[in-house]
mmCIF file of C-alpha atoms and ligand atoms in Angstrom:
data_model
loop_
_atom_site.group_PDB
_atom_site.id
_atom_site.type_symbol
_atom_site.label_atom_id
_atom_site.label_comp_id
_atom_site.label_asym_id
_atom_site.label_seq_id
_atom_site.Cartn_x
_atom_site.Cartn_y
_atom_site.Cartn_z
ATOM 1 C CA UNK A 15 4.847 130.600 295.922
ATOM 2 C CA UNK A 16 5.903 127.769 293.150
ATOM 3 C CA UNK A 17 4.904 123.796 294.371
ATOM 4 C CA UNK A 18 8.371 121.756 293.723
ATOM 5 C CA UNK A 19 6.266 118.649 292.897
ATOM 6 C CA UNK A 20 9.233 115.973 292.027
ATOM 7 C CA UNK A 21 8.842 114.460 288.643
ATOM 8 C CA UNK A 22 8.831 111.138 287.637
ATOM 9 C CA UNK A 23 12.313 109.071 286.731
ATOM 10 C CA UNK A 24 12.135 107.432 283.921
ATOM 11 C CA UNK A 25 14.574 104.885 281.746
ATOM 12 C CA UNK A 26 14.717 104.905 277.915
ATOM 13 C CA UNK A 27 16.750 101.956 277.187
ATOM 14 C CA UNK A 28 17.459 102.832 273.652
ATOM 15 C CA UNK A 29 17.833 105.267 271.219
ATOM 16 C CA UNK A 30 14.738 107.093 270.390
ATOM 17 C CA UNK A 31 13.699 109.489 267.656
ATOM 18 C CA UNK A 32 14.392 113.381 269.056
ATOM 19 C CA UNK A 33 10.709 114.395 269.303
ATOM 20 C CA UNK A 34 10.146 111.477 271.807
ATOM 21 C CA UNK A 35 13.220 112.140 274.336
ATOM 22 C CA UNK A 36 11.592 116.386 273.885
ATOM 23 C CA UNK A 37 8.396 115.111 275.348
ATOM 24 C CA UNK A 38 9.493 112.756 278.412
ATOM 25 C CA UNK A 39 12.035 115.360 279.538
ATOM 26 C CA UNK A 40 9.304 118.328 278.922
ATOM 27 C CA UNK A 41 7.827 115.862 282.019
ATOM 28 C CA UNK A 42 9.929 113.636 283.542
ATOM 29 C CA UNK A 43 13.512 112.833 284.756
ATOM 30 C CA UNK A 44 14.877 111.053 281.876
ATOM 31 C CA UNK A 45 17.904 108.387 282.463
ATOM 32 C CA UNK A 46 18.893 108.290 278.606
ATOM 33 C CA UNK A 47 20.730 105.091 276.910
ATOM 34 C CA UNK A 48 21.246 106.428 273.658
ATOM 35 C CA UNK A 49 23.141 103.202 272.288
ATOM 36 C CA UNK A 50 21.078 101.618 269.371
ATOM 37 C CA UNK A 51 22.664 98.347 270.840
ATOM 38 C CA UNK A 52 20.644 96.967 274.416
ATOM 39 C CA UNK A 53 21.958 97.002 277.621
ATOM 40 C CA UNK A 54 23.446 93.310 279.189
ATOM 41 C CA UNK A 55 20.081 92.675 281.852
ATOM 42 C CA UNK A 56 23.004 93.264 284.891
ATOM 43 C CA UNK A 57 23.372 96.529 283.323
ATOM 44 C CA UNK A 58 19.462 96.993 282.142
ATOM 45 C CA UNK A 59 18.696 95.861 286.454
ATOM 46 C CA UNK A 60 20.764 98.802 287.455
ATOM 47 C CA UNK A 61 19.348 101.359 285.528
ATOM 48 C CA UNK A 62 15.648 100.041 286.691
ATOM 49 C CA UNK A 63 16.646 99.935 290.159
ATOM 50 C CA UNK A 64 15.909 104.134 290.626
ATOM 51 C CA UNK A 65 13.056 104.601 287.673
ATOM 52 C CA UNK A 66 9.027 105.379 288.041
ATOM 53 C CA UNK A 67 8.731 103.874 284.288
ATOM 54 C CA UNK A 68 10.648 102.279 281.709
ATOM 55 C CA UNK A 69 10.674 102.397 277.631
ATOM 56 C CA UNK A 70 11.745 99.489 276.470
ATOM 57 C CA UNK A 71 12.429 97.620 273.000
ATOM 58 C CA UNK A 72 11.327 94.125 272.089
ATOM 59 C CA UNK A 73 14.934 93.284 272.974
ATOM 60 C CA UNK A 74 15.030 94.446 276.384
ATOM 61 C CA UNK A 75 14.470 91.268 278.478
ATOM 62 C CA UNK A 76 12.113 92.116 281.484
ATOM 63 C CA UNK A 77 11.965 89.719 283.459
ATOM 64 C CA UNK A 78 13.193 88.501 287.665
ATOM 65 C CA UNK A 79 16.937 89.396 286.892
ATOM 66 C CA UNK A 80 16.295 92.816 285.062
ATOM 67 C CA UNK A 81 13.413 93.928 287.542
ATOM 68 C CA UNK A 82 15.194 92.164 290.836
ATOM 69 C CA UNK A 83 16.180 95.963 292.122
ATOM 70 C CA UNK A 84 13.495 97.543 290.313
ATOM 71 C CA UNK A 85 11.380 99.027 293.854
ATOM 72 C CA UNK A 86 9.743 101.542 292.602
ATOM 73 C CA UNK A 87 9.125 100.586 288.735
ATOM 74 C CA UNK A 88 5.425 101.527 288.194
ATOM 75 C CA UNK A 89 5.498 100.376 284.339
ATOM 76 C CA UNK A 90 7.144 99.346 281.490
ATOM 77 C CA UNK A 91 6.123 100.249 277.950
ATOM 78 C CA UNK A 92 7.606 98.053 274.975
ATOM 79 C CA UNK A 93 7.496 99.730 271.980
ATOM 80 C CA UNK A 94 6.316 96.783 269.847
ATOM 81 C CA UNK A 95 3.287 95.214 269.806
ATOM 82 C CA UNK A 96 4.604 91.759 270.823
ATOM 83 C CA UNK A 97 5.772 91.478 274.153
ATOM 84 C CA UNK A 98 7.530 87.847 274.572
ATOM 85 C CA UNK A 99 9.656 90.063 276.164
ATOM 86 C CA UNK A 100 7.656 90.759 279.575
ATOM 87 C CA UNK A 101 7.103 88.141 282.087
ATOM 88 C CA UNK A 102 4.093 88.752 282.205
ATOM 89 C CA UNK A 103 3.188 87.021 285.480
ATOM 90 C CA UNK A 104 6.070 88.473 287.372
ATOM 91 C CA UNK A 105 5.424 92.029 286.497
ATOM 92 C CA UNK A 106 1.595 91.595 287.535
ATOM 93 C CA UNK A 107 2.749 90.015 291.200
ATOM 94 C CA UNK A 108 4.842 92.992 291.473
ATOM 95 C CA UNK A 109 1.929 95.702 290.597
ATOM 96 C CA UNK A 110 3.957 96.912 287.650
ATOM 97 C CA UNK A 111 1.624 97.993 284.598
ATOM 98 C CA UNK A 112 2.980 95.860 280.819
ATOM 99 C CA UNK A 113 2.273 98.272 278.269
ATOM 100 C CA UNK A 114 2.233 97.915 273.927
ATOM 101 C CA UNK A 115 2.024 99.102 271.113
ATOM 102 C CA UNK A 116 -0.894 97.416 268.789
ATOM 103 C CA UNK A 117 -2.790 99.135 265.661
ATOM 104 C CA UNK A 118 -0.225 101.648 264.740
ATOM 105 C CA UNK A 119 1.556 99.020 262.985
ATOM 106 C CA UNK A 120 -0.873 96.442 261.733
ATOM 107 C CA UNK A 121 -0.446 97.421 257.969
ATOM 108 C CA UNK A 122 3.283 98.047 257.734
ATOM 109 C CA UNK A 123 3.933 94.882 259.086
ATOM 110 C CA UNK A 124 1.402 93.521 256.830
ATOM 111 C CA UNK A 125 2.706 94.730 253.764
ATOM 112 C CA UNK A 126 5.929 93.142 255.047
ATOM 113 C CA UNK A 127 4.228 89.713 255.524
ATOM 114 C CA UNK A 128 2.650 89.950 251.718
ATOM 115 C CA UNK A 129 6.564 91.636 250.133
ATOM 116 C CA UNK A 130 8.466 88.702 251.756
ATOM 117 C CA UNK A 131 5.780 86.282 250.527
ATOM 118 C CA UNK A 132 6.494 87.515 247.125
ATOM 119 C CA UNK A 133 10.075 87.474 246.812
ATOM 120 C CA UNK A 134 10.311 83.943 248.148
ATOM 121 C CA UNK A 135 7.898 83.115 246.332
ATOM 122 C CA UNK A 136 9.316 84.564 243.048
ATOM 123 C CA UNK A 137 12.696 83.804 244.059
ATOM 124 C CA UNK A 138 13.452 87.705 244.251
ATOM 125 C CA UNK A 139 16.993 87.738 246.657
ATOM 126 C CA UNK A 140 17.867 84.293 244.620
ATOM 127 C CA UNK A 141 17.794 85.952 241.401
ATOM 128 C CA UNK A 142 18.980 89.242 242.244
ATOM 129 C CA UNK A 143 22.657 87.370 243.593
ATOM 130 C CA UNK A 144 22.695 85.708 240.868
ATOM 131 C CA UNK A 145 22.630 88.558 238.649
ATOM 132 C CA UNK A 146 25.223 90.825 240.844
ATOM 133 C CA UNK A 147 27.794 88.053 240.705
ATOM 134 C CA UNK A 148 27.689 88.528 236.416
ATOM 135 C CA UNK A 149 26.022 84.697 235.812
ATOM 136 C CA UNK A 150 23.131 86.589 233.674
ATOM 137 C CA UNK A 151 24.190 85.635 230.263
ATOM 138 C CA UNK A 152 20.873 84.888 228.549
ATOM 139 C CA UNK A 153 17.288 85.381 228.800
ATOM 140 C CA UNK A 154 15.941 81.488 229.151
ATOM 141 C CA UNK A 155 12.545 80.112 228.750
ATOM 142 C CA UNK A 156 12.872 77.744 232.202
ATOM 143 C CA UNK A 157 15.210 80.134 233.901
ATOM 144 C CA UNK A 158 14.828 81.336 237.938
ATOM 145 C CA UNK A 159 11.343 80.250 238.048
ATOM 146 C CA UNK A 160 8.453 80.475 240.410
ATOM 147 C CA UNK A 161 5.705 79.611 241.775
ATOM 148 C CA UNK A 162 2.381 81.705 241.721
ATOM 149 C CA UNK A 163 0.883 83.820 244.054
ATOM 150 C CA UNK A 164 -2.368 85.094 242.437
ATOM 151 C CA UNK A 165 -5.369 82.655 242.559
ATOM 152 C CA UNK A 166 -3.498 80.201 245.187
ATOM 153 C CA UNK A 167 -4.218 79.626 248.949
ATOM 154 C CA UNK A 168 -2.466 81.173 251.310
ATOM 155 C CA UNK A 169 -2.767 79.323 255.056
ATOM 156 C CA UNK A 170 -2.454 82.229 257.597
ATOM 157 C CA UNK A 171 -1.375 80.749 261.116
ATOM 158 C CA UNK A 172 -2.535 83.300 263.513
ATOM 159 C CA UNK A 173 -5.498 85.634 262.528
ATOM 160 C CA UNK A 174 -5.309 88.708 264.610
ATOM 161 C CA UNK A 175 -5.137 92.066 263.436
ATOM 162 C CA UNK A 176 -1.939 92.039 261.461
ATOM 163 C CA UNK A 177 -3.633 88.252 260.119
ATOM 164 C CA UNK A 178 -6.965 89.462 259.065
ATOM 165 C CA UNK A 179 -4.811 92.711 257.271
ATOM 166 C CA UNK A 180 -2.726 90.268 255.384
ATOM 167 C CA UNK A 181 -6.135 88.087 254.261
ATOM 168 C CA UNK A 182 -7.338 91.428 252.882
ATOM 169 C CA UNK A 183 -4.573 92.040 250.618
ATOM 170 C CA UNK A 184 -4.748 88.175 249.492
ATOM 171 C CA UNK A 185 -8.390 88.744 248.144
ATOM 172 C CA UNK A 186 -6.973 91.394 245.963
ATOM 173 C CA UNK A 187 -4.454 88.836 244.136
ATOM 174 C CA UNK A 188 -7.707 86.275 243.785
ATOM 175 C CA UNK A 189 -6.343 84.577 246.626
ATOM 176 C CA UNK A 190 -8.166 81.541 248.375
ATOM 177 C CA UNK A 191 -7.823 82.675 252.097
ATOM 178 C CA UNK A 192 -7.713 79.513 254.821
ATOM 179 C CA UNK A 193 -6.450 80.161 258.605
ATOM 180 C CA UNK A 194 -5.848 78.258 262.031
ATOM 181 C CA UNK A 195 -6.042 80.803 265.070
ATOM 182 C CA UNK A 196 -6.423 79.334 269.032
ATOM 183 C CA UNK A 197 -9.860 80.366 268.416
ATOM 184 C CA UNK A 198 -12.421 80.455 265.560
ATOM 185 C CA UNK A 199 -12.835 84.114 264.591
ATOM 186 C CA UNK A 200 -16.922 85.520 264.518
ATOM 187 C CA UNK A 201 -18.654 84.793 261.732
ATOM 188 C CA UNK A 202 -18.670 88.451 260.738
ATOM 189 C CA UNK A 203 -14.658 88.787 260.438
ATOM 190 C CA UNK A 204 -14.266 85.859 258.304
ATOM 191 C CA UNK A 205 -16.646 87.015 256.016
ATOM 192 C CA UNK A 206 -15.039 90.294 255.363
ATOM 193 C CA UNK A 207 -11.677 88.408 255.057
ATOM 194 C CA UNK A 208 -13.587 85.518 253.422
ATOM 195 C CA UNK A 209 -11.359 82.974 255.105
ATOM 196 C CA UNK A 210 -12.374 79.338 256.144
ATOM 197 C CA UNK A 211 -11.151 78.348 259.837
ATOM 198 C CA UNK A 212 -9.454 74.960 259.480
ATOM 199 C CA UNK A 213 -6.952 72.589 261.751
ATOM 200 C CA UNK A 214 -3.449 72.756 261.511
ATOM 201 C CA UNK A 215 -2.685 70.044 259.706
ATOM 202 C CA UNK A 216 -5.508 71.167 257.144
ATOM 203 C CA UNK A 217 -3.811 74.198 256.875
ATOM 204 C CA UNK A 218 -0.323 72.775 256.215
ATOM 205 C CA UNK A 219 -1.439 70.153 253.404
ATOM 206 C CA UNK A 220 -3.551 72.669 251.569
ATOM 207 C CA UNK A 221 -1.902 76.060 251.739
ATOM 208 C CA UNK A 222 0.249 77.001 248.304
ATOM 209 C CA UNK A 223 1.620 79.451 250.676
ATOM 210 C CA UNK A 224 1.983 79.687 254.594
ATOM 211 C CA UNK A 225 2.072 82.673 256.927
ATOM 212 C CA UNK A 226 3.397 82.223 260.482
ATOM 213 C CA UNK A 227 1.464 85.716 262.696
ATOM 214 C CA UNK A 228 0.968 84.443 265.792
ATOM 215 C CA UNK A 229 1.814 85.477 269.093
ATOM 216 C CA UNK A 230 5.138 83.910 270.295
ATOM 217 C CA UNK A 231 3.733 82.411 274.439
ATOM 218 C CA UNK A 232 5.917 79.014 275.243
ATOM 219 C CA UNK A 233 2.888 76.437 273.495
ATOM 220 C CA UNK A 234 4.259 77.770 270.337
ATOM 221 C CA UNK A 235 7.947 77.108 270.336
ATOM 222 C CA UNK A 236 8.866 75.433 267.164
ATOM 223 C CA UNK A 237 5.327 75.519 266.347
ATOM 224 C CA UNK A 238 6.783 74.591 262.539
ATOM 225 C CA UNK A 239 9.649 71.812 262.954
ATOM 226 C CA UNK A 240 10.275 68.685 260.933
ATOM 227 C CA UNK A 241 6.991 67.030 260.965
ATOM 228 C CA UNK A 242 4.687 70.184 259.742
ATOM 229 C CA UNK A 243 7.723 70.763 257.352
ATOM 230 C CA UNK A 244 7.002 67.128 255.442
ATOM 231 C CA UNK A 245 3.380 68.084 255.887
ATOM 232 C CA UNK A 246 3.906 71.098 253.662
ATOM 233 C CA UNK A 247 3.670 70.678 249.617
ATOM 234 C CA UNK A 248 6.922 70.925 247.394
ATOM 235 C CA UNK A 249 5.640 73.854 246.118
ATOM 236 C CA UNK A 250 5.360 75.535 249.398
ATOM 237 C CA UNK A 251 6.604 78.862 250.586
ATOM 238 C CA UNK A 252 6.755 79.362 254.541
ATOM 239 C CA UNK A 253 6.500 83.192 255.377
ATOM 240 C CA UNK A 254 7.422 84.042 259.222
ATOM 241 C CA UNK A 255 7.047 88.026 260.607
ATOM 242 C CA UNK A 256 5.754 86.972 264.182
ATOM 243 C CA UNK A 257 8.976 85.785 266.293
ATOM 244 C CA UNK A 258 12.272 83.309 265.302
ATOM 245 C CA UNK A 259 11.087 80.570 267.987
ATOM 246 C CA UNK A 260 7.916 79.599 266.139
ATOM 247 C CA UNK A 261 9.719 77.840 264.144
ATOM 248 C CA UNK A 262 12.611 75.585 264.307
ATOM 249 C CA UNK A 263 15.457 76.978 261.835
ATOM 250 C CA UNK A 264 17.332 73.335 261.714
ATOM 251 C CA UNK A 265 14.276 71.854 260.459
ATOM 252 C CA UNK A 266 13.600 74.401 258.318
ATOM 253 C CA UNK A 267 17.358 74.306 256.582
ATOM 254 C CA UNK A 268 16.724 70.938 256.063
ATOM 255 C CA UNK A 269 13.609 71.447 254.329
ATOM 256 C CA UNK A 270 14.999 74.123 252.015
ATOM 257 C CA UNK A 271 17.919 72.007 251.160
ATOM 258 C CA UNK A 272 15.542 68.798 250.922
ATOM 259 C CA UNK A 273 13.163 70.597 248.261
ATOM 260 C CA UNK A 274 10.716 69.600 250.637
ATOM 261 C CA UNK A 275 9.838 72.836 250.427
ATOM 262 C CA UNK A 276 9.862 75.840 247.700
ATOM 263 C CA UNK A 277 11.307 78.730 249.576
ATOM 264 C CA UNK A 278 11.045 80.979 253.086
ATOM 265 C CA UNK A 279 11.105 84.328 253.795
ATOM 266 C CA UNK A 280 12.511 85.532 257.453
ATOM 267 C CA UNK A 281 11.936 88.719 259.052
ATOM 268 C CA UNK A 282 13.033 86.974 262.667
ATOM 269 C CA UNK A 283 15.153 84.552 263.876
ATOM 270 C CA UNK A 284 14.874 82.389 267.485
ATOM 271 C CA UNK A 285 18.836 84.066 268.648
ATOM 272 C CA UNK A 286 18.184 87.483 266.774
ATOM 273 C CA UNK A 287 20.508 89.347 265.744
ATOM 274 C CA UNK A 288 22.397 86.097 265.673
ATOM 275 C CA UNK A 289 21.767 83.792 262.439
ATOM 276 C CA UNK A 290 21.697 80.345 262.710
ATOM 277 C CA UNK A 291 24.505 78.568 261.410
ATOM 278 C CA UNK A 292 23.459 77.622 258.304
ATOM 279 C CA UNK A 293 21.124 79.443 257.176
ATOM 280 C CA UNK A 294 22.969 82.322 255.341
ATOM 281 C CA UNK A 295 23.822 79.266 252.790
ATOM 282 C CA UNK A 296 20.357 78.286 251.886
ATOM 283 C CA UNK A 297 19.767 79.915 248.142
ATOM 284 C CA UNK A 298 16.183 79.650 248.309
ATOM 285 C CA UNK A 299 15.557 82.288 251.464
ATOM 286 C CA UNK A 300 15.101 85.800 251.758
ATOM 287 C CA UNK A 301 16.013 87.038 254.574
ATOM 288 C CA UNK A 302 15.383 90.734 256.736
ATOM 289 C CA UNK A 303 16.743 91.488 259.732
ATOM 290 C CA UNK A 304 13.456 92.110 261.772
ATOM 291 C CA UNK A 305 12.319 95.272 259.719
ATOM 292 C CA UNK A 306 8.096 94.430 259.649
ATOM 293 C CA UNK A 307 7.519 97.786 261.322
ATOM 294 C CA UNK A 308 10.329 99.567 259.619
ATOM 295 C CA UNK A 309 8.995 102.262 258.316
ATOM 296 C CA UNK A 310 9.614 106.103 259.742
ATOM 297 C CA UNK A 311 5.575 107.049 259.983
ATOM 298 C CA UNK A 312 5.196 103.805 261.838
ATOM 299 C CA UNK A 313 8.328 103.531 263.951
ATOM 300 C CA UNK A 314 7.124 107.217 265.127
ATOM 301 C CA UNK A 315 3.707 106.206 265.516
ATOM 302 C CA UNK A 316 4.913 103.317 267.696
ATOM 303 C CA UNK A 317 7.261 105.652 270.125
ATOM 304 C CA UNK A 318 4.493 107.992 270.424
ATOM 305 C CA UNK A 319 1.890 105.465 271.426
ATOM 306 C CA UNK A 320 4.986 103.857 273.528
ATOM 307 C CA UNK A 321 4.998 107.422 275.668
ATOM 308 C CA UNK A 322 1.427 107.692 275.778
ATOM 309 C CA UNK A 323 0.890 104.472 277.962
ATOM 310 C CA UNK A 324 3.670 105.298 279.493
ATOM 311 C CA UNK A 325 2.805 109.062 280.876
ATOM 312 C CA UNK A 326 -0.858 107.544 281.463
ATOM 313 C CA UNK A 327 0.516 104.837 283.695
ATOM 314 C CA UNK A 328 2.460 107.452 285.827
ATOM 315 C CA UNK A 329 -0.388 110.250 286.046
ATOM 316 C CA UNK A 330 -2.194 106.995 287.479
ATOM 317 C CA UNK A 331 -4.626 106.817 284.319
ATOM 318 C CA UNK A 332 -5.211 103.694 282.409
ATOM 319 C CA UNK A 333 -2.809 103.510 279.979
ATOM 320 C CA UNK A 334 -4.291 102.904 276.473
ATOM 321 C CA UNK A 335 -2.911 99.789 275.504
ATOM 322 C CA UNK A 336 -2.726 97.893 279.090
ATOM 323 C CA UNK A 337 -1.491 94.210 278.829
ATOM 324 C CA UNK A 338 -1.921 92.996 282.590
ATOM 325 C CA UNK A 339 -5.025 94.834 282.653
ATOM 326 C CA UNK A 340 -6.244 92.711 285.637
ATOM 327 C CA UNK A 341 -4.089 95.680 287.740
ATOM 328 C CA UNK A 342 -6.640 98.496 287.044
ATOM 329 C CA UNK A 343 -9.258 98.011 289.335
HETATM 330 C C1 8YV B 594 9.389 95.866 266.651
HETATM 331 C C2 8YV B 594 7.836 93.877 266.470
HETATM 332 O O1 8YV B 594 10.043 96.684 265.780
HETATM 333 O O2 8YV B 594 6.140 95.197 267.404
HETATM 334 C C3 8YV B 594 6.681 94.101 267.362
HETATM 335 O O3 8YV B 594 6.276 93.150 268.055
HETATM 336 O O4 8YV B 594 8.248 92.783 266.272
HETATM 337 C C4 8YV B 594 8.490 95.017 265.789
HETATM 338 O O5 8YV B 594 7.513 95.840 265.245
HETATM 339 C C5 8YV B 594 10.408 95.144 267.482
HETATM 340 O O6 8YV B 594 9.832 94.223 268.351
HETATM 341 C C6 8YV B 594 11.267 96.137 268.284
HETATM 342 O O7 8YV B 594 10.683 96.514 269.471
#
């Protein structure tokens, strides 16, 4: 005599690697978007309305439209680490587990924070235009120059895991290391990064270069506008791998264009995948389209630590990586 235990249904709203889709199916009752682009939430609502679990991307909005229907969601697991995404609050009223994705992608994303610091820095994009539209006619002693990243002070906003990673590879450049977090680290983690808590403003005046690696929650929309802008020296690059919203991309054109400050370097923008107007004509930019993680071992790490919480929270274990963890009594 077989048992005909009914599996769990589960949504994947986008387009996962083959390996992943292999494993919830080898399990589940998989309801498959494979579209790289996201669902509109009317359409996202519907397809959460009949699901055990979701796997979601840092795209998919969850929040009272998208999970209106949802009766028997159980969890959702974002695959990404950051998960401005969730409403938080809603999903814990409604006994739904938040899942993500932290660790697995701490030094990838770090490496990102430290290569986009460079090329604004040492005007990498700027130059490399400027060579593929044919104006390189001679070597010159004051041409496309930069501004130094060895032995200066770098300001990291935000010292969590992926801040304390990017601290580490400033000591290697004889970096001075300086940060503002919500809360002083322990004594023991700023010594191995060797990095001196200070205010805000502190951090804006004295940094050579700034790194924005915080945690996007409402208290830090345009947590960089106009005034921290003119706070910020000439020489100044502004380095931003956490979320678009954190800082405020008019301000920040104006800046650029102002030579208030030396240069930025993007990896998100506040109405991703959409670009501010404006921005695209700023020389003295670089500019990614949201690729800190981007790397295959990662981006598989990530799915695979995405599942994980996911089939936990269904076989009613504690997922690894719980975010409302307040549900698990
Ligand atoms: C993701 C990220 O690739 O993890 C995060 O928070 O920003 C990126 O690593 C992105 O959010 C897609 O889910």
């Amino acid at each position: 005599m077989t048992t005909n235990l009914a599996k769990p249904k589960i949504f994947v709203a986008r387009q996962i690697f083959p390996e992943g889709l292999e494993r919830l199916r080898a399990v589940a009752e998989v309801d498959y978007n494979d579209q790289t682009a996201p669902l509109s939430p009317s359409d996202l609502s519907i397809r959460l309305a009949h699901v055990d679990g979701a796997l979601v991307t840092g795209s998919e909005k969850i929040d009272a439209q998208t999970l209106g229907q949802a009766a028997r969601l159980k969890i959702v697991s974002n695959i990404a680490v950051g998960f401005n995404n969730f409403d938080i609050q809603l999903l814990t009223e409604k006994n739904i587990f938040a899942t993500n994705t932290p660790d697995v992608l701490t030094d990838t994303t770090a490496d990102m924070g430290f290569l986009l610091l460079m090329a604004a820095a040492r005007r990498l994009s700027e130059s490399e235009h400027w060579l593929r539209a044919g104006h390189w006619k001679n070597w010159s002693l004051g041409g496309m120059m930069g501004v130094d990243i060895h032995h200066s002070t770098i300001g990291i906003m935000g010292m969590g895991r992926i801040g304390q990673a990017i601290a580490t590879r400033a000591l290697a450049f004889g970096m001075t290391v300086i940060y503002y977090n919500r809360r002083r680290l322990p004594e023991e983690i700023e010594t191995v990064c060797q990095a001196r808590y200070v205010s805000k403003e502190e951090l804006l005046k004295t940094a050579d270069h700034v790194m924005l690696v915080m945690p996007y929650v409402p208290e830090n929309h345009h947590f960089i506008a106009k005034k921290e802008l003119a706070l910020m020296k000439p020489t100044a690059t502004l380095v931003n791998i956490a979320r678009g919203g954190i800082v405020d991309e008019n301000a920040l054109i104006h800046a650029l264009q102002h030579q208030q400050i030396f240069s930025a370097g993007l990896d998100v923008y506040e109405g991703e995948p959409n670009i501010y107007p404006g921005l695209l004509d700023v020389p003295n930019i670089v500019l990614a389209p949201h690729i800190g993680s981007a790397t295959k071992k990662t981006r598989l790490a990530m799915m695979h630590l995405a599942i994980d919480n996911l089939l936990a929270g269904l076989n009613q274990q504690r997922p690894p990586h719980l975010i409302n963890s307040e549900l698990w009594k």
